[in-house]
Amino acid sequence: MDAIRIQGGVPLAGDITIGGAKNAALPLMAACLLSDQPLTLVNMPELADIATMGNLLRQHGVTIGQAAFGAGRASPDAGATGRTMTLSADTITSVTAPYDLVRRMRASVLVLGPLLARMGEAKVSLPGGCAIGTRPVDLHLKALEALGAKIEVKEGYIHATAAGGLKGAKVTFPKVTVGGTENLLMAAILASGETILENAAREPEIGNLAECLNAMGADITGIGSGTLTIRGVKTLRAARVAVIPDRIETGTYAIAAAITRGRIKLLGTNYELLDSVFAAMRQAGVTIESQDDGIVVSAEKELVGVDVATEPFPGFPTDMQAQWMALMATANGAAMITETIFENRFMHVPELTRFGADVNVHGASAIVRGRGGKLSGAPVMATDLRASSSLILAGLAASGETLVNRVYHLDRGYERLEEKLGACGARIERISGA
Ligand code: EPZ
């Protein structure tokens, strides 16, 4: 298992190019199952989760062609970096998503809606819990039932059928769910009649998916709002769609600049994707300038503690909570961080305390008593993707050496992290097989 070693305490300076969003790319890939026409995705990140989704889709019969267009290489799409991926699902050879692939990545459950809509049947392994919470899929299933699906959960599998096809209906989610909204959007575009999704998630990744589905020939209105109206269509066409920039990668590197009291220009991203985080950073004393070609994040002075509570978009993202905690550990004064999305997303707390951070958890809130930048390096263990990035951030700020173990979590969501940080002066290296 690889580890990452950091010699911390260096203020970072330089440019970082942000890749395509993992959490947008995964549902976009699943959307190819809806049509026998190819779907081409531009600005694809190269990540372990993308490879896992590729493997899952291949065993459903999808063929995948890829071309890399790294920075400085010729690309058919002006300005695009990353990969271009063409997914063709002209023949679906299996409607089963097996346990072995689904247990590796919960987003595999996103094949449920499109397979059911196109094939009238899907058999998907129940994803089970994970490090950050129990994460049920009951809301996905209830909403599909409202569209006429028959669902049976047996022997660890969700078996969904819709022999006569799905039928449009009004669905109100009792709780905002990103994956549930995505599954339902994909299911509803081939249903007969109109579907109205109320209390739908408004995350930018949902907008990216809805725009992609429309480019494929769907009829979705209300994109960006909490109410999505989908008029079912019978056929879909080939489409070419760009993956939006990764807002969590953007936020993580913005915090890398702030936590090291450095200056980083973030390229290929978009300020509006991360309004809530930038607002909190400004309040803490970080300078953020939105320029034509990028966002410049710098912190020269001491930072102050700022309270945040995670919320669905446009609120403060749960996927930035762990990184925010690392930053607050280096500020002056207390900050209260409340997690409202997942019930067990403070796994990074005991690891952050190994750096000397002063954090106390009370139920869904953590109180961080900032120590004005005085963290010291330590060997630590990553528990999930965003927890891993918070440990990297703490290591960059800390004096001395940090060794982050179990970095495979990191490879699920951050592309070439050591390279990107290294280019800004970080002393960071991967140790293979440690
Ligand atoms: C997506 O997960 C993201 N994953 C997560 O990113 C992100 O943390 C989360 O949304 C919230 O923003 C992808 O996009 C692939 P939810 P998802 O359904 O769709 C409960 C990362 O680090 N719920 O919006 O699984 C659920 O337990 C990952 O990149 C039900 O109770 O999240 C949670 O408490 C981690 N029943 C809340 O809703 C359901 O049927 C929100 O979950 C579905 C969800």
XYZ file of C-alpha atoms and ligand atoms in Angstrom:
478
model
C 0.000 0.000 0.000
C 1.404 3.404 -0.985
C 2.058 6.184 1.515
C 2.797 9.887 1.088
C 5.676 11.584 2.871
C 5.641 15.346 3.393
C 8.255 17.688 4.835
C 5.902 20.475 5.858
C 6.094 24.161 6.652
C 6.731 25.472 3.118
C 4.436 28.301 1.904
C 3.163 27.060 -1.469
C 3.410 29.276 -4.548
C 2.464 28.535 -8.142
C -0.347 27.483 -10.473
C -2.566 24.391 -10.213
C -4.866 23.227 -12.998
C -8.107 21.723 -11.737
C -9.421 18.581 -13.425
C -12.922 17.440 -14.310
C -15.190 16.612 -11.361
C -15.216 12.986 -10.239
C -18.750 13.315 -8.885
C -19.979 14.728 -12.195
C -18.060 12.242 -14.358
C -19.441 9.135 -12.597
C -23.168 9.799 -13.279
C -22.307 11.057 -16.786
C -20.618 7.731 -17.495
C -23.667 5.826 -16.187
C -25.887 7.888 -18.507
C -24.372 6.113 -21.543
C -26.465 3.055 -20.608
C -29.630 4.907 -21.625
C -28.866 4.975 -25.321
C -27.561 2.809 -28.157
C -25.792 5.929 -29.476
C -22.299 6.912 -28.273
C -21.693 9.446 -25.513
C -18.418 11.371 -25.597
C -17.195 12.982 -22.384
C -14.515 15.673 -22.479
C -12.345 16.832 -19.547
C -12.505 13.454 -17.839
C -10.295 13.085 -14.758
C -7.986 10.083 -14.495
C -8.907 8.529 -11.148
C -9.371 5.118 -9.557
C -13.162 5.637 -9.231
C -13.432 6.437 -12.949
C -11.573 3.210 -13.753
C -13.938 1.269 -11.441
C -17.000 2.745 -13.170
C -15.399 1.866 -16.537
C -14.998 -1.761 -15.427
C -18.600 -1.917 -14.242
C -19.921 -0.482 -17.506
C -17.767 -2.858 -19.583
C -19.343 -5.835 -17.886
C -22.783 -4.421 -18.849
C -21.538 -4.504 -22.479
C -20.298 -0.916 -22.908
C -17.226 -0.311 -25.060
C -14.989 2.545 -23.987
C -12.495 4.462 -26.093
C -10.151 6.956 -24.471
C -7.622 9.564 -25.556
C -5.450 11.669 -23.273
C -5.028 15.390 -23.846
C -2.774 16.589 -21.041
C -1.789 20.206 -20.556
C 0.033 21.477 -23.637
C -1.087 18.584 -25.856
C -3.270 19.120 -28.906
C -6.931 18.593 -28.126
C -9.919 18.711 -30.470
C -11.762 20.744 -27.833
C -10.109 24.132 -27.371
C -8.680 24.511 -23.908
C -9.656 21.027 -22.758
C -7.222 19.026 -20.685
C -7.730 15.626 -19.161
C -9.136 12.754 -21.159
C -11.798 12.340 -23.739
C -13.825 9.178 -23.290
C -16.344 7.728 -25.722
C -18.800 5.242 -24.255
C -20.938 3.090 -26.554
C -23.750 1.011 -25.105
C -25.247 -0.213 -28.382
C -25.893 -3.618 -26.832
C -26.450 -4.227 -23.126
C -25.152 -7.705 -22.381
C -25.959 -7.865 -18.655
C -28.348 -6.003 -16.340
C -26.501 -7.149 -13.215
C -24.075 -4.960 -11.273
C -22.178 -7.488 -9.152
C -21.240 -7.148 -5.483
C -17.531 -7.223 -6.170
C -17.639 -3.985 -8.187
C -20.405 -2.186 -6.257
C -18.716 -2.727 -2.855
C -15.636 -0.910 -4.193
C -17.568 2.208 -5.101
C -21.024 3.240 -3.940
C -21.601 5.379 -7.038
C -22.034 2.058 -8.899
C -25.670 2.211 -7.776
C -26.104 4.927 -10.452
C -26.465 2.214 -13.112
C -29.811 1.222 -11.532
C -31.956 4.025 -13.003
C -30.613 3.903 -16.577
C -30.608 0.069 -16.821
C -34.166 -0.120 -15.524
C -35.348 2.624 -17.874
C -33.775 1.103 -20.988
C -33.985 -2.643 -20.307
C -37.040 -2.827 -17.996
C -34.873 -4.670 -15.477
C -31.803 -4.130 -13.303
C -30.141 -6.200 -10.615
C -27.705 -4.162 -8.567
C -25.867 -5.240 -5.439
C -26.831 -3.216 -2.358
C -23.872 -0.912 -1.717
C -23.801 -1.320 2.095
C -22.360 1.188 4.556
C -19.007 2.927 4.401
C -16.600 4.827 6.640
C -18.652 8.042 6.661
C -22.068 6.560 7.468
C -24.708 3.936 6.745
C -25.671 5.633 3.448
C -28.887 3.793 2.558
C -30.441 3.917 -0.942
C -34.066 3.732 0.256
C -34.912 7.098 -1.305
C -33.661 5.957 -4.728
C -35.851 2.850 -4.465
C -39.011 4.633 -3.219
C -38.765 7.151 -6.022
C -38.310 4.425 -8.660
C -41.359 2.651 -7.211
C -43.336 5.873 -7.663
C -42.470 5.584 -11.383
C -44.006 2.105 -11.419
C -40.936 -0.072 -10.785
C -41.369 -3.278 -8.807
C -38.500 -3.644 -6.400
C -37.405 -6.626 -4.415
C -34.336 -6.678 -2.184
C -33.105 -10.237 -1.894
C -29.782 -11.956 -1.245
C -27.982 -8.623 -1.107
C -29.291 -7.448 -4.463
C -31.828 -4.816 -5.525
C -33.924 -6.449 -8.225
C -35.956 -3.803 -10.055
C -38.353 -4.511 -12.910
C -40.704 -2.407 -15.007
C -42.178 -4.797 -17.548
C -44.466 -2.260 -19.226
C -41.907 0.578 -18.916
C -41.714 3.335 -16.324
C -44.476 5.935 -16.022
C -44.011 9.604 -15.158
C -45.098 10.682 -11.659
C -44.642 13.398 -9.073
C -41.853 12.529 -6.646
C -41.007 14.592 -3.590
C -37.732 13.612 -1.926
C -38.158 13.828 1.881
C -34.430 14.634 2.102
C -32.044 16.072 -0.482
C -30.116 13.249 -2.132
C -27.551 13.771 -4.867
C -27.392 10.142 -6.054
C -31.170 9.700 -5.689
C -31.818 12.751 -7.866
C -29.333 11.446 -10.471
C -30.817 7.947 -10.580
C -34.330 9.350 -10.936
C -33.403 11.854 -13.623
C -31.892 9.050 -15.695
C -34.866 6.748 -15.105
C -37.470 9.408 -15.880
C -36.171 10.550 -19.272
C -37.345 7.300 -20.926
C -40.582 7.025 -18.869
C -43.907 7.723 -20.528
C -45.384 11.117 -19.618
C -44.141 13.780 -17.235
C -42.141 13.388 -14.037
C -41.768 16.179 -11.513
C -38.942 15.819 -8.973
C -39.423 18.062 -5.953
C -36.760 18.816 -3.356
C -34.219 17.649 -5.944
C -30.523 18.183 -5.211
C -29.151 21.384 -6.791
C -25.480 20.418 -6.834
C -23.646 21.604 -9.987
C -22.991 17.932 -10.836
C -26.790 17.452 -11.197
C -26.867 20.386 -13.628
C -24.027 18.803 -15.615
C -25.966 15.513 -15.834
C -29.267 17.186 -16.769
C -27.562 19.260 -19.513
C -25.917 16.072 -20.802
C -29.251 14.227 -20.874
C -30.796 17.153 -22.779
C -27.905 17.048 -25.263
C -28.764 13.347 -25.709
C -32.357 14.342 -26.565
C -34.109 14.432 -23.166
C -36.515 17.199 -22.169
C -35.600 18.433 -18.675
C -36.488 21.890 -17.363
C -35.851 23.601 -14.040
C -32.123 22.765 -14.120
C -30.353 24.418 -11.172
C -33.559 24.637 -9.117
C -35.068 22.270 -6.562
C -37.872 21.242 -8.953
C -36.990 19.333 -12.096
C -39.599 18.589 -14.750
C -38.851 15.725 -17.109
C -40.987 14.958 -20.145
C -40.268 11.409 -21.258
C -38.846 10.774 -24.738
C -38.634 7.563 -26.766
C -35.220 7.812 -28.355
C -31.904 9.439 -27.598
C -29.029 10.551 -29.835
C -25.246 10.731 -29.691
C -23.830 13.607 -27.639
C -20.550 15.245 -26.656
C -20.418 16.872 -23.217
C -17.717 18.481 -21.061
C -17.338 17.484 -17.410
C -17.483 20.539 -15.118
C -14.389 21.445 -13.033
C -14.018 19.618 -9.717
C -15.203 22.016 -7.015
C -13.824 19.865 -4.198
C -10.390 19.658 -5.815
C -10.619 23.452 -6.255
C -11.463 23.932 -2.582
C -8.783 21.528 -1.388
C -6.010 23.390 -3.245
C -7.460 26.748 -2.161
C -7.010 25.531 1.411
C -3.499 24.285 0.567
C -2.607 27.902 -0.283
C -4.248 29.248 2.871
C -2.980 26.637 5.332
C 0.653 27.122 4.226
C 0.174 30.933 4.126
C 1.160 30.799 0.462
C -0.289 31.928 -2.875
C -1.760 29.591 -5.517
C -3.511 30.418 -8.775
C -6.202 27.857 -9.573
C -6.711 27.405 -13.312
C -9.519 25.756 -15.277
C -12.106 26.178 -12.541
C -15.017 28.394 -11.693
C -15.639 30.661 -8.675
C -19.426 30.108 -8.568
C -18.944 26.387 -7.929
C -17.572 27.100 -4.484
C -19.153 30.348 -3.283
C -19.882 29.105 0.232
C -16.324 27.898 0.864
C -14.737 31.049 -0.553
C -17.067 33.183 1.616
C -15.951 31.305 4.747
C -12.288 31.562 3.687
C -12.604 35.325 3.226
C -14.176 35.603 6.657
C -11.193 33.719 8.073
C -8.835 36.281 6.520
C -7.830 34.553 3.271
C -7.562 36.719 0.137
C -9.389 35.379 -2.919
C -9.244 37.170 -6.248
C -11.267 35.982 -9.193
C -9.272 36.826 -12.339
C -10.031 36.191 -16.038
C -7.814 33.120 -16.219
C -8.117 31.768 -12.697
C -8.691 32.248 -8.981
C -5.774 33.488 -6.877
C -5.842 32.351 -3.245
C -3.343 33.793 -0.785
C -2.934 34.190 2.958
C -0.189 36.361 4.335
C -1.675 37.290 7.687
C -2.927 35.265 10.645
C -6.299 33.585 10.146
C -9.251 33.577 12.535
C -11.684 30.776 13.385
C -14.962 30.660 11.406
C -17.936 28.382 12.155
C -19.459 26.359 9.314
C -22.284 23.822 9.004
C -22.438 21.448 6.048
C -25.554 21.647 3.887
C -26.723 20.584 0.442
C -25.613 22.952 -2.372
C -25.397 25.971 -2.323
C -24.430 25.499 1.345
C -21.006 24.508 2.655
C -20.183 21.071 1.131
C -19.709 18.054 3.380
C -16.869 17.058 1.038
C -14.918 20.147 2.265
C -15.606 19.655 5.978
C -12.433 17.697 6.812
C -10.209 20.118 4.890
C -11.861 23.068 6.657
C -11.087 21.466 10.001
C -7.393 21.236 9.102
C -7.381 24.934 8.160
C -9.172 25.929 11.365
C -6.583 24.032 13.407
C -4.032 26.586 12.151
C -6.223 29.680 12.759
C -6.404 31.778 15.913
C -9.438 31.139 18.110
C -12.274 28.650 18.110
C -14.372 27.380 15.198
C -17.442 25.166 15.402
C -17.867 22.720 12.508
C -21.261 21.019 12.253
C -21.821 18.028 9.983
C -25.474 17.698 8.940
C -25.187 15.351 5.915
C -23.395 12.202 7.153
C -23.605 10.797 10.681
C -20.024 9.578 10.928
C -17.875 12.047 9.076
C -15.417 12.989 11.829
C -13.054 10.042 11.323
C -10.243 12.504 10.600
C -10.483 14.064 14.079
C -8.289 11.562 15.972
C -5.755 11.706 13.128
C -5.705 15.527 13.104
C -5.075 15.533 16.856
C -1.864 13.596 16.112
C -0.586 16.822 14.519
C -1.342 18.651 17.777
C -4.730 19.981 16.641
C -7.131 20.689 19.504
C -10.502 19.266 18.396
C -13.425 18.058 20.517
C -16.478 16.374 19.038
C -19.912 16.881 20.616
C -22.558 14.975 18.644
C -22.719 16.408 15.129
C -20.388 19.319 15.954
C -16.666 19.620 16.434
C -15.007 22.490 18.253
C -11.586 23.326 16.898
C -9.409 25.541 19.054
C -6.927 26.990 16.597
C -3.282 27.189 17.548
C -2.149 29.839 15.106
C -0.276 27.536 12.750
C 1.568 25.434 15.296
C 1.034 21.887 14.017
C 3.803 19.318 14.013
C 4.234 16.435 11.555
C 3.160 12.895 12.487
C 2.516 9.460 10.994
C -1.241 9.227 10.281
C -3.767 6.911 8.652
C -6.277 7.953 5.974
C -9.820 6.627 6.506
C -11.741 7.995 3.520
C -11.181 10.241 0.534
C -11.726 13.704 2.026
C -10.253 12.711 5.397
C -7.098 11.820 3.449
C -6.881 15.243 1.867
C -7.296 16.953 5.248
C -4.291 14.971 6.534
C -2.246 15.998 3.490
C -3.194 19.639 4.156
C -2.252 19.388 7.837
C 1.047 17.771 6.802
C 1.800 20.636 4.407
C 1.280 23.142 7.214
C 3.029 21.181 9.968
C 6.686 21.491 10.857
C 8.737 18.333 10.275
C 7.800 15.066 8.621
C 4.337 13.602 8.036
C 3.639 10.152 6.674
C 0.084 9.599 5.419
C -0.662 5.878 5.159
C -3.395 4.180 3.102
C -3.370 6.797 0.348
C -5.388 4.597 -2.003
C -8.389 6.580 -0.716
C -6.763 9.711 -2.128
C -6.256 8.145 -5.557
C -10.016 7.721 -5.837
C -10.564 11.465 -6.080
C -7.355 13.476 -6.582
C -5.435 13.230 -9.830
C -1.614 13.585 -9.650
C -1.846 15.266 -6.235
C 1.873 15.021 -5.402
C 2.794 16.429 -8.814
C 0.399 19.364 -8.519
C 1.497 20.272 -4.991
C 5.166 19.579 -5.795
C 5.007 22.111 -8.650
C 4.059 24.744 -6.024
C 7.102 23.951 -3.877
C 5.664 21.282 -1.568
C 8.187 18.682 -0.424
C 5.957 15.706 -1.005
C 6.664 12.227 -2.322
C 4.885 8.931 -2.770
C 6.438 5.881 -1.231
C 5.362 2.815 -3.158
C 4.262 -0.290 -1.300
C 4.907 1.119 2.188
C -22.797 12.271 -3.197
O -23.030 11.053 -2.476
C -21.304 12.347 -3.418
N -20.874 11.206 -4.196
C -20.574 12.420 -2.077
O -19.185 12.591 -2.328
C -21.101 13.626 -1.296
O -20.505 13.653 -0.019
C -22.636 13.551 -1.158
O -23.233 13.402 -2.472
C -23.237 14.765 -0.485
O -22.890 15.928 -1.192
C -21.015 11.218 -5.532
O -21.514 12.166 -6.130
C -20.516 10.037 -6.278
P -26.600 11.764 -0.923
P -24.493 10.456 -2.350
O -27.513 10.755 -1.517
O -25.226 10.702 -3.615
C -28.899 10.072 2.945
C -16.875 12.220 -2.018
O -16.068 12.325 -1.050
N -29.631 9.192 2.019
O -26.811 13.191 -1.302
O -24.362 9.065 -1.858
C -27.395 9.723 3.014
O -27.153 8.655 3.893
C -18.248 11.615 -1.811
O -16.575 12.530 -3.184
C -30.643 8.393 2.527
O -30.960 8.409 3.727
O -25.082 11.376 -1.193
C -26.822 11.042 3.471
O -26.976 11.161 4.859
C -18.471 11.065 -0.450
N -31.296 7.557 1.668
C -27.704 12.082 2.772
O -28.926 11.392 2.440
C -31.002 7.520 0.328
O -31.656 6.759 -0.406
C -27.130 12.674 1.483
O -26.678 11.624 0.658
C -29.980 8.345 -0.167
C -29.313 9.188 0.709
